[in-house]
Tab-separated table of C-alpha atoms in Angstrom:
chain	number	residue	atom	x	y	z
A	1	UNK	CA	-51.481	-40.495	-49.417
A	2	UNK	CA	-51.540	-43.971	-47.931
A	3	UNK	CA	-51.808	-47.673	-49.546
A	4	UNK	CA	-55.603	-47.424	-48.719
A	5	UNK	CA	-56.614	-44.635	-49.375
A	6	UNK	CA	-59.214	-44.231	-51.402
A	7	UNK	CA	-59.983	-42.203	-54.326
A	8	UNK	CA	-62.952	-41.446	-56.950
A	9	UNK	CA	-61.977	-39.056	-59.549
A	10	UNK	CA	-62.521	-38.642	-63.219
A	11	UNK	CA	-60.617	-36.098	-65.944
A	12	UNK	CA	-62.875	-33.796	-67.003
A	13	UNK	CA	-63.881	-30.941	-69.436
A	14	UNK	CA	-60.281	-29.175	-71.418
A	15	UNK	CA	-56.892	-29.883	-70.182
A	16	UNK	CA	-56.333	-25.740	-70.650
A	17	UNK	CA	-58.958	-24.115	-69.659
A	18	UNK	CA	-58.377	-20.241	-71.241
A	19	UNK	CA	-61.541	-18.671	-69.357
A	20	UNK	CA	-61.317	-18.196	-65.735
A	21	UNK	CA	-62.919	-21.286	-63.584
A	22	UNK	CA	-66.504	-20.668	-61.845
A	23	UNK	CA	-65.207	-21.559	-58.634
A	24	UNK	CA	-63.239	-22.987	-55.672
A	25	UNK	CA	-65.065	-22.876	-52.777
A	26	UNK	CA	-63.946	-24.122	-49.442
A	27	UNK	CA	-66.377	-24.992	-47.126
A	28	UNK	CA	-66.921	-24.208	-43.030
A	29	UNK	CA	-65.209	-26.830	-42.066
A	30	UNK	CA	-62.262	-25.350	-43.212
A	31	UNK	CA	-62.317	-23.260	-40.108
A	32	UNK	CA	-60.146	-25.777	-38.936
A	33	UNK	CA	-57.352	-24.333	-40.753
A	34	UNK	CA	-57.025	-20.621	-38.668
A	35	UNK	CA	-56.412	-22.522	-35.165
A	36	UNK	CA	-53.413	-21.050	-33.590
A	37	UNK	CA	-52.277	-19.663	-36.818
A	38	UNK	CA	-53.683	-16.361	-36.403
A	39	UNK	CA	-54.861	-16.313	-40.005
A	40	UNK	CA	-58.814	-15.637	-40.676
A	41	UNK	CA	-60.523	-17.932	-43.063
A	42	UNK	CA	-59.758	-16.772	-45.844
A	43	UNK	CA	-55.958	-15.844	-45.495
A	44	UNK	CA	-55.591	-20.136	-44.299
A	45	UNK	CA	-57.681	-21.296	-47.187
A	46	UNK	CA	-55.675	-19.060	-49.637
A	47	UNK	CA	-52.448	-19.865	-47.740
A	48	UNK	CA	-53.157	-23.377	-48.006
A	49	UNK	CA	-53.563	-23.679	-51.864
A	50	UNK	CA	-50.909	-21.069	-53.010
A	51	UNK	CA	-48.377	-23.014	-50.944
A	52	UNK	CA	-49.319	-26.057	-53.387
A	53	UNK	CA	-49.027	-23.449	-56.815
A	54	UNK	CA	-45.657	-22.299	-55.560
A	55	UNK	CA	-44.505	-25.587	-55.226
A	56	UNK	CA	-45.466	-26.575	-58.486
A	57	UNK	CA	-44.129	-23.219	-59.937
A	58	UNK	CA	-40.783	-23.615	-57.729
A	59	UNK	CA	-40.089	-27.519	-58.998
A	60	UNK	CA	-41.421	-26.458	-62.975
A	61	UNK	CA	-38.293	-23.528	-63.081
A	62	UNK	CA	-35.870	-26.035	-61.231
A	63	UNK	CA	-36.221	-28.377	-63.595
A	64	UNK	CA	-36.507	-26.739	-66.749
A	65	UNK	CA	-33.641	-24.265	-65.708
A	66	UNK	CA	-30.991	-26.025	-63.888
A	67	UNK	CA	-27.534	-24.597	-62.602
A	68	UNK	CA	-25.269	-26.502	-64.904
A	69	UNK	CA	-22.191	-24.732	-63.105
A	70	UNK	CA	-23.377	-26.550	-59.651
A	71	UNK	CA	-22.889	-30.392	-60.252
A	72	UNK	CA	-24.450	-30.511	-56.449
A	73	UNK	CA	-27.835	-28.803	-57.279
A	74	UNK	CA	-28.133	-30.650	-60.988
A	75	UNK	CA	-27.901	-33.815	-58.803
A	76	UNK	CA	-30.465	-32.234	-56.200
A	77	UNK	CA	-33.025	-32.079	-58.813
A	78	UNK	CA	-32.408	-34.750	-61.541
A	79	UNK	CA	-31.247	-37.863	-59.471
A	80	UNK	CA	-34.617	-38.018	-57.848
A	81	UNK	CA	-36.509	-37.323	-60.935
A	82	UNK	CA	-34.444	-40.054	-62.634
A	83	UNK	CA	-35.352	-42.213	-59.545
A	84	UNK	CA	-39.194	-41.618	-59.503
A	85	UNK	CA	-39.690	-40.920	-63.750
A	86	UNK	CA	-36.590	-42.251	-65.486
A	87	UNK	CA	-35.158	-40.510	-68.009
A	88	UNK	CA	-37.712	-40.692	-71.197
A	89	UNK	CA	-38.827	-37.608	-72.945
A	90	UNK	CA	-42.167	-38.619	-72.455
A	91	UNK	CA	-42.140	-38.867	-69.095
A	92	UNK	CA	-40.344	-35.590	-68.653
A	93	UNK	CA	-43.302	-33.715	-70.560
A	94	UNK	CA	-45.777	-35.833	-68.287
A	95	UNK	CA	-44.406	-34.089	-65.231
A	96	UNK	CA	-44.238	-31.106	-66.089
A	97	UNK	CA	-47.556	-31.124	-67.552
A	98	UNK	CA	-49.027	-32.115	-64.551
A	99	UNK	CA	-47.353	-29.302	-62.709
A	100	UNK	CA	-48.109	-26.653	-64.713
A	101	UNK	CA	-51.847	-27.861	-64.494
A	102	UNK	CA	-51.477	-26.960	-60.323
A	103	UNK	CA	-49.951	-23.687	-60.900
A	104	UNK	CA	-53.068	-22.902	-63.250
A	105	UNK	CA	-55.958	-24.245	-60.679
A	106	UNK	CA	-57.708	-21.285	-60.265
A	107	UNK	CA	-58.382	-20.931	-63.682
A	108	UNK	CA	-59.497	-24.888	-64.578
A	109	UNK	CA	-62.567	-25.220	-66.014
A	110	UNK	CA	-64.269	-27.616	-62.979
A	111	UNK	CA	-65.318	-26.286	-60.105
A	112	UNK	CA	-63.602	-27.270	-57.228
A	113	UNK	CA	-64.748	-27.597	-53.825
A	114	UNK	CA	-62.951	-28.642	-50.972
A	115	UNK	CA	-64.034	-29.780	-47.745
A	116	UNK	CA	-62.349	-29.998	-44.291
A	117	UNK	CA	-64.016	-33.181	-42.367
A	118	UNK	CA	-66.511	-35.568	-43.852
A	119	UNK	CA	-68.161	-36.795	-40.766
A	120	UNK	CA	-72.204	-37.317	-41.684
A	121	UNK	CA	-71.453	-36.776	-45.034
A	122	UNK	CA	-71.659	-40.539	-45.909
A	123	UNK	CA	-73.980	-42.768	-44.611
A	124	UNK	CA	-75.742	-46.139	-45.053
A	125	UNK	CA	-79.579	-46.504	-46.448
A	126	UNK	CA	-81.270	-49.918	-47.683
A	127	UNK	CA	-78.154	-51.968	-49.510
A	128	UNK	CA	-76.092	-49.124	-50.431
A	129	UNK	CA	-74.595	-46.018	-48.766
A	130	UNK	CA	-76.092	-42.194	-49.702
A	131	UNK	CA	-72.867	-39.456	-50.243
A	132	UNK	CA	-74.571	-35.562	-48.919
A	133	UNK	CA	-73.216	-32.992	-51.223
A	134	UNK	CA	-71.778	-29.660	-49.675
A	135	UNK	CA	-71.713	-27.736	-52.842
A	136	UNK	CA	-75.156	-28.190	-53.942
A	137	UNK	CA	-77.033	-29.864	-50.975
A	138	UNK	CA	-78.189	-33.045	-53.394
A	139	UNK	CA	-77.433	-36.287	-52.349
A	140	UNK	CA	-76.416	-39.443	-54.655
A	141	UNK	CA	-77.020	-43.069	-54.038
A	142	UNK	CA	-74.502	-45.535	-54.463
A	143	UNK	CA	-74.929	-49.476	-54.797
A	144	UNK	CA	-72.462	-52.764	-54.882
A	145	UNK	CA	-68.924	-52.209	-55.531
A	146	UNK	CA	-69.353	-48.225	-55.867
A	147	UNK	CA	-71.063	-48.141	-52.713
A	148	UNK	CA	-67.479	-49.530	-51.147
A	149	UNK	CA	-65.463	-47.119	-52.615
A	150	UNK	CA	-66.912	-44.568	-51.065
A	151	UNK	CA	-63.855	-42.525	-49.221
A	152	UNK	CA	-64.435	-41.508	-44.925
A	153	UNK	CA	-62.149	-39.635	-43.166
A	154	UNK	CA	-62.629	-41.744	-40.316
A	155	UNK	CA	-62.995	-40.420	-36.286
A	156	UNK	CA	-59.639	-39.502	-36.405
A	157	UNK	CA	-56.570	-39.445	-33.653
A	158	UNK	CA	-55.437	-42.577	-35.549
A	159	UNK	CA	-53.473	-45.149	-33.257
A	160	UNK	CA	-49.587	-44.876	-34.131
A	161	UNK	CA	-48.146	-47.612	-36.936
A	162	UNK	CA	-52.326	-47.596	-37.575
A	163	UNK	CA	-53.351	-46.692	-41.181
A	164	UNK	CA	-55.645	-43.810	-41.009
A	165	UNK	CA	-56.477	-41.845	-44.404
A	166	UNK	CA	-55.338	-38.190	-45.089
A	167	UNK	CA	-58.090	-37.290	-47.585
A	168	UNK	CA	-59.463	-38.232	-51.465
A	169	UNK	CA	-61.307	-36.813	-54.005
A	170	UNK	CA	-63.954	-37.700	-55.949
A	171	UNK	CA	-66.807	-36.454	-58.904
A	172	UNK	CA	-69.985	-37.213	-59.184
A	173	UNK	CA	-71.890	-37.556	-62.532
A	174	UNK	CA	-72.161	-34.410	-64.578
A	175	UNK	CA	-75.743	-34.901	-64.698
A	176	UNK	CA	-76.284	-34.823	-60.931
A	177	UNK	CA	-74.251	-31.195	-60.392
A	178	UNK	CA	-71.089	-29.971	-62.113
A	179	UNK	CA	-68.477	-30.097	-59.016
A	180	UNK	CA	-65.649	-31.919	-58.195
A	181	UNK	CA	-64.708	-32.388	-54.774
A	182	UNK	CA	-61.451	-32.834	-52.225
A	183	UNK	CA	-61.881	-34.012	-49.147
A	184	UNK	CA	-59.147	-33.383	-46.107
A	185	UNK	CA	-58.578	-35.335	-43.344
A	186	UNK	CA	-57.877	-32.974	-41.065
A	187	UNK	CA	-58.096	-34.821	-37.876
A	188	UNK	CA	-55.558	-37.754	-39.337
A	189	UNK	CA	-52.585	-34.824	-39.754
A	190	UNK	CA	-53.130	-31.841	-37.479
A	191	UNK	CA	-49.739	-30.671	-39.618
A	192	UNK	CA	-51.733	-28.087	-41.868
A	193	UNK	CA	-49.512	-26.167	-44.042
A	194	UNK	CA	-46.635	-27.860	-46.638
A	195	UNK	CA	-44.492	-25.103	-44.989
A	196	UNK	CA	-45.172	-26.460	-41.403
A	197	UNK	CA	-42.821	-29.424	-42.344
A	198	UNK	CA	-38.784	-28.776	-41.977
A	199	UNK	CA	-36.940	-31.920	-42.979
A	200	UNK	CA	-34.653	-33.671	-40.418
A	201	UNK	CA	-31.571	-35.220	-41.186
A	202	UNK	CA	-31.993	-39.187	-42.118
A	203	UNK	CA	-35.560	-38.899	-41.700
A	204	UNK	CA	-37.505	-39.995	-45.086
A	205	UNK	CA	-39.595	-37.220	-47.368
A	206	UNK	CA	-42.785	-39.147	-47.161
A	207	UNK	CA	-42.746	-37.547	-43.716
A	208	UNK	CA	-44.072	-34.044	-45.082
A	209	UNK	CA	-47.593	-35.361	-45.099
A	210	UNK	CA	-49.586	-31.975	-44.595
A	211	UNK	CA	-53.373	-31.088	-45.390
A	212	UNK	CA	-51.608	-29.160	-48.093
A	213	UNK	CA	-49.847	-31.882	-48.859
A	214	UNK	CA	-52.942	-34.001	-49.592
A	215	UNK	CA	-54.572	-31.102	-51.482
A	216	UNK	CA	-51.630	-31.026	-53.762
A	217	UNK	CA	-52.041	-34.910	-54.143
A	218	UNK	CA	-55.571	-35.069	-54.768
A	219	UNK	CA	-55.525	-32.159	-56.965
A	220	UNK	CA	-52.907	-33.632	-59.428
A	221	UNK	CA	-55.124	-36.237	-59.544
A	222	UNK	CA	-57.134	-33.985	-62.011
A	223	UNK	CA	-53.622	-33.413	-64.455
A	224	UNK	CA	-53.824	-33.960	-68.099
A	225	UNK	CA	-51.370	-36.915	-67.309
A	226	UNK	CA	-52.107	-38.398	-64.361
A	227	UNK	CA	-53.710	-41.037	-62.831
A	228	UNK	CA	-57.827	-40.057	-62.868
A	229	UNK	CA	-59.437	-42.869	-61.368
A	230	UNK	CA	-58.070	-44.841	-59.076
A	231	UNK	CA	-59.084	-48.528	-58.462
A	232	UNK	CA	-59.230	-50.112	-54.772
A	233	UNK	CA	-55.917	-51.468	-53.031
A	234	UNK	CA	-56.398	-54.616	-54.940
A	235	UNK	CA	-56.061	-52.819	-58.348
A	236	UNK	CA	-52.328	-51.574	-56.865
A	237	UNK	CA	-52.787	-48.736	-60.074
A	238	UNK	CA	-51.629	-45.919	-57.637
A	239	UNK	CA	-48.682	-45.907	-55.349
A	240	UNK	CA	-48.107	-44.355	-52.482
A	241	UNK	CA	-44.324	-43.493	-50.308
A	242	UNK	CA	-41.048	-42.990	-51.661
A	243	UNK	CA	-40.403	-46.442	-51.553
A	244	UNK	CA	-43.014	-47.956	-53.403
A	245	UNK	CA	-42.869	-44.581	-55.757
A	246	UNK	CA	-39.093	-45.117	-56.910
A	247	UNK	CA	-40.058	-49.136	-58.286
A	248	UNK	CA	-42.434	-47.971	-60.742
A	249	UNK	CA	-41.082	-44.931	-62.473
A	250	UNK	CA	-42.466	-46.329	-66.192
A	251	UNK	CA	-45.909	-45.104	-64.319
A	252	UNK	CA	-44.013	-42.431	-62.452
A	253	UNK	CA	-45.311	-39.355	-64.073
A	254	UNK	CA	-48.880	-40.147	-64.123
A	255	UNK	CA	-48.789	-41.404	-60.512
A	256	UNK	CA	-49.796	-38.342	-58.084
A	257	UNK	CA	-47.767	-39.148	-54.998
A	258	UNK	CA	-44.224	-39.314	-57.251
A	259	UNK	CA	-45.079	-35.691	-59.013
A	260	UNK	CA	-46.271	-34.466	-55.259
A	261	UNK	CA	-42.607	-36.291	-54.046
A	262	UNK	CA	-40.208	-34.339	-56.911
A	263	UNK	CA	-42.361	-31.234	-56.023
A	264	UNK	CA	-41.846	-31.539	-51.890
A	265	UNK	CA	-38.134	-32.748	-52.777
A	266	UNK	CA	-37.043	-29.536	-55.187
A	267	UNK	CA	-38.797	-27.521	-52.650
A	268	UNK	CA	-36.646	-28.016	-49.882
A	269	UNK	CA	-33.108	-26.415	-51.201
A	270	UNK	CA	-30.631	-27.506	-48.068
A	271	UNK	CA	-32.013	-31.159	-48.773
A	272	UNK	CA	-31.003	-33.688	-51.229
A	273	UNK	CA	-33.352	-36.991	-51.026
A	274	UNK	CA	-31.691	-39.605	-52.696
A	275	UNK	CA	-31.848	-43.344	-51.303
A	276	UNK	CA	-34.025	-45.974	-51.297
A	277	UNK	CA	-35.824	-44.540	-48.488
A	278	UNK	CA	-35.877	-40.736	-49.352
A	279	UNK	CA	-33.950	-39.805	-45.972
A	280	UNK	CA	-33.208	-36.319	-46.264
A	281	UNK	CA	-29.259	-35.376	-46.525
A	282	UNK	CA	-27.002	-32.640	-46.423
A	283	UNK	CA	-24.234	-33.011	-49.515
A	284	UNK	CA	-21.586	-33.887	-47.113
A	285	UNK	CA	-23.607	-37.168	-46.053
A	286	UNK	CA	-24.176	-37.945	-49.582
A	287	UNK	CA	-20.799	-37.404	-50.464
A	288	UNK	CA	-19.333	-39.456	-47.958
A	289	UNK	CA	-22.233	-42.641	-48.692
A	290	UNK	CA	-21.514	-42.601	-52.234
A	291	UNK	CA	-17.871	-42.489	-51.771
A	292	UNK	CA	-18.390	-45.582	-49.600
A	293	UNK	CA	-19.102	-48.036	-52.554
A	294	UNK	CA	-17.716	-49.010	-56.073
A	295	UNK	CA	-21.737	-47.836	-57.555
A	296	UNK	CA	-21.672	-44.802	-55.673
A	297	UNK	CA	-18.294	-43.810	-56.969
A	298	UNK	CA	-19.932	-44.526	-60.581
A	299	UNK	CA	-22.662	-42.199	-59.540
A	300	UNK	CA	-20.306	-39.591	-58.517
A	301	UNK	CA	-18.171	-39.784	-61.649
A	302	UNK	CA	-21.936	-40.222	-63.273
A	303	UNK	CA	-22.789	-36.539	-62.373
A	304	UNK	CA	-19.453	-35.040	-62.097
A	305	UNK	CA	-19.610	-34.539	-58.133
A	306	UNK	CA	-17.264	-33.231	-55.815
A	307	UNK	CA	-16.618	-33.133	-52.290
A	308	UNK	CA	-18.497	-30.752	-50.780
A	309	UNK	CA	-16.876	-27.971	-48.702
């Protein structure tokens, strides 16, 4: 969820898996997730990743049936997409590929297991680092370069303006166990659930950063079209924030963070995200910037908009 973060995860086994998946298991350090919610363990963990299937479901039917009597919520929906995708076919089918591969995560093939805090879990022996594993308790040794890439949560209660990671996901070799795993970071966001975040008024979408928000990133990691295995900052194959998401829409719909971004965006009805920096804005705003500028007029006339009452 972050320029840094780190990720080791490779595409897997059928795209459409028709026989139901051996398991997702969360593991004790999930706990976490009841504090102060009032929720037992298994109504948070279940809370946590429908939240991320509804999403997916919610942003499939907006965009494959629209409201083409309300020019506002067309533009709600498709000026985004435009801005994170562009407008290809292929890109189009991409998405909503990827999405429907969320909606149908309890019944992938891989099992899935997802872990809460990572501290111990990683640690250093001879020239290369050893990586415990929850699901199974076998460990794997890593060497060189792979040994670096391996992904830590960190001690968390990251300084402000600090980078400080929000999870990743990795697998290891078939031959050493057949799981794939998520890691959350949840003592970088203490925000736990995607509907624990309300938008505010000129305040950017990359702001909904979640622990479900980083389970629904790391788990489109794993769609038939997207991006499986991510190389270190220097590679710059994955981007991350609105921003950086909206410059590379050719690579749009295989990058995880734009699909999760569309997703969060659709999600939030009262909400339109539509600049450079993804501020969130009521139609009236929008109206009133676009109105403001020779472009923005064409954008208007563009999508047939008009003022909002």
């Amino acid at each position: 969820m972050t320029a840094l973060l780190k990720v080791v995860c490779v595409l897997t086994a059928a795209l459409y898996a028709q026989h139901a998946s051996a398991e997702v298991r969360w593991d004790d350090t999930c706990q976490v997730l009841t504090e102060g919610t009032g929720l037992t363990f298994d109504q948070a963990t279940a809370k946590l990743l429908d939240e991320g299937i509804d999403m997916a479901n919610n942003a499939m039917h907006a965009i494959q049936n629209p409201n083409q009597n309300d020019k506002w919520e067309w533009f709600r929906v498709f000026y985004p997409f435009e801005k994170l995708f562009g407008k290809s076919d292929k890109a189009y089918g991409q998405v909503m590929d990827n999405l429907r591969r969320i909606t149908q995560v309890r019944t992938w093939e891989e099992n899935i297991y997802i872990i809460c805090n990572d501290e111990g879990l990683v640690y250093p022996q001879g020239n290369g680092k050893v990586r415990r594993l929850k699901a199974t308790g076998n460990t794997i040794v890593y060497t060189g370069e792979m040994a670096n890439t391996l992904g830590d949560c960190g001690p968390g209660n990251p300084t402000p303006g600090v980078w400080a990671p929000a999870g990743y996901g990795f697998k290891v070799p078939v031959e050493v166990e057949n799981w794939e795993y998520v890691v959350l970071c949840t003592k970088t966001f203490r925000r736990r659930f995607l509907s624990d975040w309300h938008p505010v008024e000129a305040i950017g979408i990359d702001n909904y950063y979640s622990n479900g928000g980083t389970l629904f990133h790391e788990l489109m990691h794993r769609g038939p079209n997207a991006k499986g295995e991510v190389q270190n900052l220097q590679g710059a194959d994955e981007n991350y924030t609105w921003n950086n998401c909206i410059k590379h829409p050719d690579t749009g719909s295989r990058n995880p963070e734009s699909v999760a971004l569309i997703a969060v965006a659709i999600s939030r009805p009262d909400w339109i995200f539509y600049d450079d920096n993804g501020r969130a804005a009521t139609r009236e705003v929008v109206w009133r910037e676009l109105s403001s500028s020779a472009e923005g007029q064409n954008t208007i006339r563009t999508y047939g908009l008009t003022e909002p009452h």
